[in-house]
Coordinates of C-alpha atoms in Angstrom, one line a residue:
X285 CA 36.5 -7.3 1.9
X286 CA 34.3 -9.8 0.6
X287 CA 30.2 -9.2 -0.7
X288 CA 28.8 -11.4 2.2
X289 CA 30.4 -10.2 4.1
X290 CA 30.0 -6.5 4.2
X291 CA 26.4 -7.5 3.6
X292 CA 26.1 -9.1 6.7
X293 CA 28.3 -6.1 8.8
X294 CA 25.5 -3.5 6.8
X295 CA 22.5 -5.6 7.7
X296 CA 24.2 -6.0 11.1
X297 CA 24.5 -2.9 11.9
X298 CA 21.0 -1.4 10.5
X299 CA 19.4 -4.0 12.6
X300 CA 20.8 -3.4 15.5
X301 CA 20.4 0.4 14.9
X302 CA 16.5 -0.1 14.5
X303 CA 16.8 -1.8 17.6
X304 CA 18.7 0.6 19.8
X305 CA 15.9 3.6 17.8
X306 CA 13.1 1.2 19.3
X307 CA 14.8 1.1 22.8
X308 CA 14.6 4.8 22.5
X309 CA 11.7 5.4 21.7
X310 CA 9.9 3.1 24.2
X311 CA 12.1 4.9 26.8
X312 CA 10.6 8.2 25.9
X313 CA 7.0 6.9 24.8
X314 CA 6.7 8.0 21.2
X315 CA 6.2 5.7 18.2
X316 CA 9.5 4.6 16.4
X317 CA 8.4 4.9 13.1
X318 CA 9.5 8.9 12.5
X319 CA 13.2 7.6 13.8
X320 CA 13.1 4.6 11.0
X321 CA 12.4 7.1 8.5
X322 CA 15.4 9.6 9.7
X323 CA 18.2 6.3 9.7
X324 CA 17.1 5.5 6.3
X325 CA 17.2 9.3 5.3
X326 CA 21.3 8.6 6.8
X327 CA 22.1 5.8 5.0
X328 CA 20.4 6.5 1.9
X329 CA 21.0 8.4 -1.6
X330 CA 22.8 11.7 -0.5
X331 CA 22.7 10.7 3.1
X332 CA 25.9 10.4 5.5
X333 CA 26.9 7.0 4.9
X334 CA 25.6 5.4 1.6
X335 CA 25.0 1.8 1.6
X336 CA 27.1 -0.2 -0.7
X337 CA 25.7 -3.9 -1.5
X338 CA 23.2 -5.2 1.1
X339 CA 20.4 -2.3 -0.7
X340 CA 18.6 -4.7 -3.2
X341 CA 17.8 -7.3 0.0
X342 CA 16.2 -4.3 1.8
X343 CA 14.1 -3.7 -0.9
X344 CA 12.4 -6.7 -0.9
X345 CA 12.7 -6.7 2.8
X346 CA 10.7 -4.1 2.8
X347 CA 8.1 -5.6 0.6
X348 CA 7.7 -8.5 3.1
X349 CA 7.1 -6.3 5.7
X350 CA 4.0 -4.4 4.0
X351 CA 2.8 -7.7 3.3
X352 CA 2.9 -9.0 7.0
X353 CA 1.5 -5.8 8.3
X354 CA -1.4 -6.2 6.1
X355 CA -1.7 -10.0 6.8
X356 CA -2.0 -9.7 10.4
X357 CA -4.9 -6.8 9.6
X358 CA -6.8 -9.3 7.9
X359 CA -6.2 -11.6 10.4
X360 CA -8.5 -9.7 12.8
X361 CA -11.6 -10.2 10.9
X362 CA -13.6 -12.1 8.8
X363 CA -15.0 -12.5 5.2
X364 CA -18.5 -11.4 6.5
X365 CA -17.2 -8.9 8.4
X366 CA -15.3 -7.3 5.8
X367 CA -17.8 -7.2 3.5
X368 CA -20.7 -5.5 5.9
X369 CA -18.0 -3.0 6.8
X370 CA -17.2 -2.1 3.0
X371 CA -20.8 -2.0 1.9
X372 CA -21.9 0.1 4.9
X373 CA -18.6 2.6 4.2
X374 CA -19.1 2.7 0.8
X375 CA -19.8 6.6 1.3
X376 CA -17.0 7.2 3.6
X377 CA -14.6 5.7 0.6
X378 CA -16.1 8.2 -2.1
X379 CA -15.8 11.1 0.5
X380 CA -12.3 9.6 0.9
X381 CA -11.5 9.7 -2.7
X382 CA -12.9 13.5 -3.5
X383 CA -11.6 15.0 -0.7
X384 CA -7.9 13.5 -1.1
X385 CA -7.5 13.3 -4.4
X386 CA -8.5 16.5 -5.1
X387 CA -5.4 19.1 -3.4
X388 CA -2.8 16.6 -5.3
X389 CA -4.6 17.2 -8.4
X390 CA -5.0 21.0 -7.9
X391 CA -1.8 21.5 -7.0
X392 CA -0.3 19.7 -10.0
X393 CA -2.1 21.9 -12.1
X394 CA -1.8 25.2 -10.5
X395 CA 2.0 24.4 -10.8
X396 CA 1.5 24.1 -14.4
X397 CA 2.6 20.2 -14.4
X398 CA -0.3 19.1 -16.8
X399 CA -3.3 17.0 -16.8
X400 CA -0.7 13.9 -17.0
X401 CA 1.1 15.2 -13.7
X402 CA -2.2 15.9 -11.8
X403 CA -3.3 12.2 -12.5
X404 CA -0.2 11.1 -10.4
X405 CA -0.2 14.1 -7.8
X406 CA -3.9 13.2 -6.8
X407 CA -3.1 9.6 -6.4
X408 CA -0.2 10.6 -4.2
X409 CA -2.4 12.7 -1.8
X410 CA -5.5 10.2 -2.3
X411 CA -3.4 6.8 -0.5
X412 CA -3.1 6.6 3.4
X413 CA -0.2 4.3 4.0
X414 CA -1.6 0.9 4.9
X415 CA 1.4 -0.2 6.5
X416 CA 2.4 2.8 8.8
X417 CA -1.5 2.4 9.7
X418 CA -1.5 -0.9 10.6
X419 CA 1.5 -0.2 12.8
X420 CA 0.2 2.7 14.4
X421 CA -2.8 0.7 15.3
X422 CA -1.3 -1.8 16.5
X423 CA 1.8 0.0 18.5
X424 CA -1.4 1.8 19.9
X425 CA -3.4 -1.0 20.9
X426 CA -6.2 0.4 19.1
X427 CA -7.2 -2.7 16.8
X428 CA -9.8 -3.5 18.9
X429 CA -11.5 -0.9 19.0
X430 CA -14.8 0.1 17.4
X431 CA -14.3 2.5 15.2
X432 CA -11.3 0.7 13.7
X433 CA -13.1 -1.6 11.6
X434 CA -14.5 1.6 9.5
X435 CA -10.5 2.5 9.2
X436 CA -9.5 -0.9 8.0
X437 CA -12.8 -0.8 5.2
X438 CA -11.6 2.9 4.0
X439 CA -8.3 1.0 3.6
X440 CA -9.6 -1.6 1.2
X441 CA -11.7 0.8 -0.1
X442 CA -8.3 2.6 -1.3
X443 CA -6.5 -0.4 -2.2
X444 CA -9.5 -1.7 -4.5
X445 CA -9.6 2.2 -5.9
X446 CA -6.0 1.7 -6.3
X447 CA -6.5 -1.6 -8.3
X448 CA -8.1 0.3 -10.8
X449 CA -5.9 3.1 -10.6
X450 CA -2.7 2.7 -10.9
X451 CA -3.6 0.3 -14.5
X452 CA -5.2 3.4 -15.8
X453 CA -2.3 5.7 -14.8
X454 CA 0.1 3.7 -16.0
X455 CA -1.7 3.4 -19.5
X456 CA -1.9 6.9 -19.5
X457 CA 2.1 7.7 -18.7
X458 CA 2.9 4.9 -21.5
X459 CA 0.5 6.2 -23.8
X460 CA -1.5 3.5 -25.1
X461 CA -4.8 3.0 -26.5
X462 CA -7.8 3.1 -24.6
X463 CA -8.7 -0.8 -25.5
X464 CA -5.6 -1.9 -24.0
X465 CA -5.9 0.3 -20.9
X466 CA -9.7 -0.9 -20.6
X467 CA -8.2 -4.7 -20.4
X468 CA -5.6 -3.7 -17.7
X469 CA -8.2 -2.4 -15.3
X470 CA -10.7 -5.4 -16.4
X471 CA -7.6 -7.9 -15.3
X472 CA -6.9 -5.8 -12.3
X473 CA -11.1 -6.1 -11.3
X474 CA -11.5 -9.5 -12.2
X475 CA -8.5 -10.8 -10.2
X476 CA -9.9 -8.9 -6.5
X477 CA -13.2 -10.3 -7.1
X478 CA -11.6 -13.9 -7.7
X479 CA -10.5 -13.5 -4.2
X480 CA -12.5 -11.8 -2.9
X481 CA -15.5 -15.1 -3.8
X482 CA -12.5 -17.4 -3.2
X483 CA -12.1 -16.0 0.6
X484 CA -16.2 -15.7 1.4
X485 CA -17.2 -19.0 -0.2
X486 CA -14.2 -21.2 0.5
X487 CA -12.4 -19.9 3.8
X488 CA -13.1 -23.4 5.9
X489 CA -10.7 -25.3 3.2
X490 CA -8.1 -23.2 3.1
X491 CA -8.2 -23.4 6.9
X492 CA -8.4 -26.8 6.5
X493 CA -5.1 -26.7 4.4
X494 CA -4.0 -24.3 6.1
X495 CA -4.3 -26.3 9.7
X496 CA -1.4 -27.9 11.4
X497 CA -0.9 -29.3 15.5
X498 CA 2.8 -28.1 14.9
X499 CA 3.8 -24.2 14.8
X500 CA 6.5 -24.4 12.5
X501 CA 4.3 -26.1 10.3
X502 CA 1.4 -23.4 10.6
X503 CA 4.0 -20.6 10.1
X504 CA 5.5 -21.9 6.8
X505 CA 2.1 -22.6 5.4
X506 CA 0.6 -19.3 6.5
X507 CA 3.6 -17.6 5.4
X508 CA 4.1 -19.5 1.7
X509 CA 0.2 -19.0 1.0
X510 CA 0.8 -14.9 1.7
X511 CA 3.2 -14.9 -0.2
X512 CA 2.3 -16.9 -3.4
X513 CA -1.1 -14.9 -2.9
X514 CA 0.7 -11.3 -2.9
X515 CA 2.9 -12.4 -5.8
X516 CA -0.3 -13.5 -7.6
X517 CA -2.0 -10.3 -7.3
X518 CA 1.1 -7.8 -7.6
X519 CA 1.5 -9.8 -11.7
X520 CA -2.3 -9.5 -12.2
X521 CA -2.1 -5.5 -11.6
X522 CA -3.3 -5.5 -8.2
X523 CA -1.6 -4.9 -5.1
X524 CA 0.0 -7.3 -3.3
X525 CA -1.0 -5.6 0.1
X526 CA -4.6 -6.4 -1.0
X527 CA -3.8 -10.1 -1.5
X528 CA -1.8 -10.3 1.7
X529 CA -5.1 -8.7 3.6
X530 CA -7.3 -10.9 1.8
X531 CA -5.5 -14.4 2.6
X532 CA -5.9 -12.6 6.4
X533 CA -9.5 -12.3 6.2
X534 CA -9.9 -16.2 4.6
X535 CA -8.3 -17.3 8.5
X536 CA -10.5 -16.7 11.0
X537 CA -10.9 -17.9 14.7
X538 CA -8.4 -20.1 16.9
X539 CA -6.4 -20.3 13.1
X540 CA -5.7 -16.8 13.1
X541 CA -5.1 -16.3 16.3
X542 CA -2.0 -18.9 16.6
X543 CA -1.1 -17.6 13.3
X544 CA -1.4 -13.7 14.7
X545 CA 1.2 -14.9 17.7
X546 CA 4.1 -16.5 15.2
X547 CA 4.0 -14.2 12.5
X548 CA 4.4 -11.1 15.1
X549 CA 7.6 -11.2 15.5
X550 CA 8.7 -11.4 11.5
X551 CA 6.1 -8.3 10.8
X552 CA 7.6 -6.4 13.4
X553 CA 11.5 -6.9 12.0
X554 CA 10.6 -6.9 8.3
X555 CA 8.3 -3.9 9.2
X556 CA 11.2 -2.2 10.5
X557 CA 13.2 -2.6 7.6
X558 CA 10.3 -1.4 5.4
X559 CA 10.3 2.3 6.8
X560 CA 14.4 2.2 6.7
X561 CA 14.0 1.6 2.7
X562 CA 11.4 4.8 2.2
X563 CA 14.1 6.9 4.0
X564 CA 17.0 5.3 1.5
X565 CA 15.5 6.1 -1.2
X566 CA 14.6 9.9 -0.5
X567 CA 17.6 12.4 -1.0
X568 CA 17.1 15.2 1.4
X569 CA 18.8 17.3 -0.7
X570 CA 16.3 17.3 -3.6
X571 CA 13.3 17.7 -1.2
X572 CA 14.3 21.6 -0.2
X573 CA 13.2 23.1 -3.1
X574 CA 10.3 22.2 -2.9
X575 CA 9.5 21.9 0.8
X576 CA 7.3 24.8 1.3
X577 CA 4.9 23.4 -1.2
X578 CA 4.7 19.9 0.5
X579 CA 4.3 21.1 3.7
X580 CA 1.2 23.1 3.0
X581 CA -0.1 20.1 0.5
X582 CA 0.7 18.1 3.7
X583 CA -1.2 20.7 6.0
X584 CA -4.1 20.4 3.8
X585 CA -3.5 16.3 3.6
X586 CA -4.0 16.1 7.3
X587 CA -7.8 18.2 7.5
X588 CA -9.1 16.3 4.6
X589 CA -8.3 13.2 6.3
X590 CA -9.5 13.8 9.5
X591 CA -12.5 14.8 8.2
X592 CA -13.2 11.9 6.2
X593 CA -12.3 9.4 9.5
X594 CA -14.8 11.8 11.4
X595 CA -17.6 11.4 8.8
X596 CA -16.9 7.6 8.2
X597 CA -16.8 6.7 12.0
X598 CA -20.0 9.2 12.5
X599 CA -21.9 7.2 9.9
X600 CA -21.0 3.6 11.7
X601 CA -22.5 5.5 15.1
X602 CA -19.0 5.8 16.5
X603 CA -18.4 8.4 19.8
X604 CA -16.5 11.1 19.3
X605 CA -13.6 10.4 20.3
X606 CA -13.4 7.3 18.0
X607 CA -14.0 9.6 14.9
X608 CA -11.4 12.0 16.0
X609 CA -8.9 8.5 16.3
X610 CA -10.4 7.2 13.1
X611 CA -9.2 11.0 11.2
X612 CA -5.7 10.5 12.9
X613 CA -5.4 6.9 12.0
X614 CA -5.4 7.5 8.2
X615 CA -3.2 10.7 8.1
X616 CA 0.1 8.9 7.4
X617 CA 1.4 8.2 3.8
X618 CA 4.3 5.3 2.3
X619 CA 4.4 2.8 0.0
X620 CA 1.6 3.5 -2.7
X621 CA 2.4 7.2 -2.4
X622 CA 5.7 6.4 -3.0
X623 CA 5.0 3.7 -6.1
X624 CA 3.1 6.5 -8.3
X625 CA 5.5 9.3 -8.0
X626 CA 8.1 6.9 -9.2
X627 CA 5.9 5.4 -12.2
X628 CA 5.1 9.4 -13.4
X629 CA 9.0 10.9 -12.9
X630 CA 10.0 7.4 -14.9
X631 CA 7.9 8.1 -17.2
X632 CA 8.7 12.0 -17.3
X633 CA 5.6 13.3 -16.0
X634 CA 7.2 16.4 -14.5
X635 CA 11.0 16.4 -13.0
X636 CA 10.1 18.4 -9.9
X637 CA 7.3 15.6 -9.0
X638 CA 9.7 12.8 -7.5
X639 CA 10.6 15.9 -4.9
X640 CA 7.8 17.3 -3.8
X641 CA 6.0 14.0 -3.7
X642 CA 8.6 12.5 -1.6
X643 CA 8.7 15.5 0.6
X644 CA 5.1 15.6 1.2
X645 CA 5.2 11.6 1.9
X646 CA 8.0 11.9 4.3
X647 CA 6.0 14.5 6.8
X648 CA 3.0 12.9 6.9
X649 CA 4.7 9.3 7.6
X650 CA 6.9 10.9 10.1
X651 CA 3.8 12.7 11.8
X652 CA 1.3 10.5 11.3
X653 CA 2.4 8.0 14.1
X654 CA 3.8 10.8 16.4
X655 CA 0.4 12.7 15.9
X656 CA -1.8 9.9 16.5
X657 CA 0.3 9.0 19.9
X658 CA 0.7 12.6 21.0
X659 CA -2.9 13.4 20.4
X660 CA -4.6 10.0 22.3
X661 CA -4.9 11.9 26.2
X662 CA -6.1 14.9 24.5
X663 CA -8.6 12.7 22.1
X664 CA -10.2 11.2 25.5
X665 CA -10.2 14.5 27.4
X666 CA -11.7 16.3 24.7
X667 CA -14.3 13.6 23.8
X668 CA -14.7 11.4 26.0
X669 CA -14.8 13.4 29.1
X670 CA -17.7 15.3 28.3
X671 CA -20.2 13.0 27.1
X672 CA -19.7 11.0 30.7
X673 CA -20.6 14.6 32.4
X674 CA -23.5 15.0 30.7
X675 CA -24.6 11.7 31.2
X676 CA -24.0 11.9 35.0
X677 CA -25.8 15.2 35.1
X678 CA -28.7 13.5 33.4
X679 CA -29.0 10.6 35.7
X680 CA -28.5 13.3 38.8
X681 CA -31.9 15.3 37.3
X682 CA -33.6 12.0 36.7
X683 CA -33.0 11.3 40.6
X684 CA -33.9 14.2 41.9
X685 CA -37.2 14.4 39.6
X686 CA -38.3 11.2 40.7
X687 CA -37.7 11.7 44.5

C-alpha cells in the first residue's frame, strides 16, 4: 500500500478514535484526557497495534497543540496583569520549586542514581504540565475564576525556572565547562526578558499588525506570529510554550477575543493529538518494574502540590475552596516532565530513569484531570458551604442583637 496513504487511514482512524473517546467521556462526565493517554499507550512502542509511518507527523502535532493550549492561556490576560501576578507569587513559585523538586531529587539519590540523575529526577517531579493544565481549566470552565490567575503565574514561574534549567542540566549531562554552561543560561535569560519588554512596551503594534476585519486573515497572522515566536524561543534555549504564552499575553481585548473563538477549534484537535503522542512513546511494559516507586513518588507529587496551590491562592486572599482548586489544578505532569527524562537516559544518566519517570508522569497526567473533575462538588461542599453558614448565622445574631 502506498505511504500517503496508510498515513491518511492511521491518522484517520486515531482521529476519529479521539473523537468517539470524547463522545464517551462527555456521555459519562469525566475529562477525556486519561482515555487519550490509554489509546496512545495502544498504539505506541510495545502497545497492541504499533503505528507504522504517520508517527513523526504526530510528533510535531503534538507540539502544535502545547503551543495552542498555551496561546489561548495568554490570551486571557494582559502584559500588566501578568506581571502583578508574578511579582505578587513570587513566593508561591519558590515554595513551588523546594517542595517539588525536592522528592525527585531524594529519590534519585536514595536509589543510588547519583548527583547527575537527581538533577533530572527533581526536574521531573518540579514541572506541572502546562498543557494538561490549561485543558483542565478550560474543560472545567474554571479560567475565569479568581484564583486561576495565581495558577497561570506559578506556571510561568516554572517555565522561566525551566528556562534556566534545562541549559544547566543539559551542560551538566554533556559535561562541559562551567563558562560555556554560564552562556547557555545567560542566552536562555536574555531571550525571555526580550519578550517579555517586547510584549509590555510594544503590545498595541503588534495588535496593530496583528489586526484584520477578515477571520481568515486574523487566524493566519495569529497563528504564523505563534509560531515563528515558539520556534524563536525553543533555538534560543527557552521553551517554546513560554513564547507561545507570551505572544498571548501581547493580544489583549476585542483582538484576543476573536482570536480566542478561531483558534479553539485547532487547540482542541492538535491538543488531542498531543496526549495520544505521550502515550506512544511510553512502553507499558518497561514501566512495571518500577511502578511501585512512581506511584508513591506520585502520591507524594500530589500533597506537595496541593499544598503549594493552597499557600499560593491563600497569599492572593483566595477562599478556600479556590485554594483547594488551585492545589488540584497543578497536580498533573506531560511534556517538560517528559523532555528531561529523555535528555538524562540519552545521555546515560541512569537506565532505570526513562521508566520510572515515565511511570510517574503517566499517573499524575491520567489523574490529574479526573481528580480535579471528580473532586469539584466535594471542593464546594467542603469549602464553600460552610463559610455561607457562618455568614448567615452572623447576620441572624446581628438581627436579633439589634432588635
Amino acid at each position: 500500500m502506498h505511504e500517503i496513504a496508510i498515513i491518511f487511514l492511521e491518522l484517520g482512524g486515531i482521529i476519529l478514535g479521539l473523537g468517539v473517546i470524547g463522545s464517551f467521556a462527555l456521555r459519562v462526565g469525566i475529562s477525556p484526557i486519561p482515555l487519550y493517554l490509554l489509546a496512545g499507550l495502544a498504539f505506541g512502542h510495545g502497545g497492541l497495534v504499533p503505528l507504522a509511518t504517520s508517527e513523526e507527523f504526530i510528533h510535531t502535532a503534538s507540539e502544535i497543540g502545547v503551543i495552542l493550549l498555551l496561546l489561548t492561556l495568554g490570551l486571557e490576560y494582559n502584559a500588566d496583569e501578568l506581571m502583578t501576578s508574578l511579582k505578587g507569587n513570587a513566593r508561591g513559585g519558590i515554595v513551588d520549586l523546594v517542595l517539588n523538586a525536592a522528592p525527585g531529587a531524594i529519590v534519585a539519590l536514595l536509589l543510588g542514581w547519583g548527583w547527575v540523575a537527581a538533577v533530572a529526577m527533581a526536574g521531573v517531579t518540579y514541572a506541572t504540565s502546562s498543557g494538561i493544565t490549561a485543558k483542565v481549566l478550560s474543560d472545567l470552565g474554571w479560567v475565569g475564576n479568581r484564583e486561576t490567575p495565581v495558577v497561570l503565574s506559578l506556571l510561568v514561574f516554572e517555565d522561566l525556572t525551566m528556562a534556566m534549567y534545562l541549559p544547566i542540566l543539559t551542560a551538566i549531562l554533556a559535561g562541559v565547562s562551567f563558562a560555556t554552561g554560564a552562556m547557555t543560561v545567560a542566552i536562555a535569560l536574555a531571550t525571555v526578558t526580550v519578550v517579555l519588554v517586547v510584549s509590555l512596551k510594544f503590545g498595541k503594534y503588534i495588535e496593530a499588525f496583528v489586526k484584520s476585519p477578515n477571520s481568515e486573515v486574523l487566524l493566519l497572522k495569529v497563528f504564523g506570529l505563534t509560531l515563528l515566536v515558539a520556534g524563536i524561543a525553543q533555538e534560543l534555549q527557552v521553551s517554546a510554550a513560554v513564547g507561545a504564552f507570551l505572544v498571548g499575553i501581547a493580544l489583549s481585548g476585542e483582538l484576543a477575543h476573536e482570536a480566542q473563538a478561531l483558534l479553539a477549534p485547532l487547540r482542541d484537535l492538535f491538543a488531542a493529538v498531543f496526549f495520544v503522542f505521550f502515550g506512544l512513546n511510553t512502553n507499558p511494559a518497561s514501566i512495571l518494574p518500577m511502578a511501585g516507586i512512581a506511584v508513591a513518588l506520585a502520591l507524594v507529587s500530589i500533597i506537595t502540590k496541593v499544598l503549594t496551590g493552597h499557600y499560593a491562592a491563600k497569599r492572593a486572599g483566595i477562599g478556600r475552596a479556590g485554594r483547594a482548586r488551585a492545589g488540584v489544578a497543578l497536580v498533573p505532569r506531560g511534556e517538560f516532565n517528559i523532555v528531561i527524562a529523555g535528555l538524562a537516559v540519552a545521555a546515560g544518566a541512569h537506565p532505570d530513569l526513562g521508566p520510572l519517570a515515565a511511570g510517574y508522569v503517566l499517573i499524575l497526567a491520567a489523574f490529574g484531570p479526573l481528580s480535579a473533575r471528580m473532586l469539584q462538588p466535594v471542593i464546594t461542599a467542603l469549602a464553600d458551604h460552610p463559610e455561607e453558614k457562618l455568614i448567615a448565622i452572623f447576620r441572624m445574631r446581628r438581627s436579633s442583637a439589634q432588635e
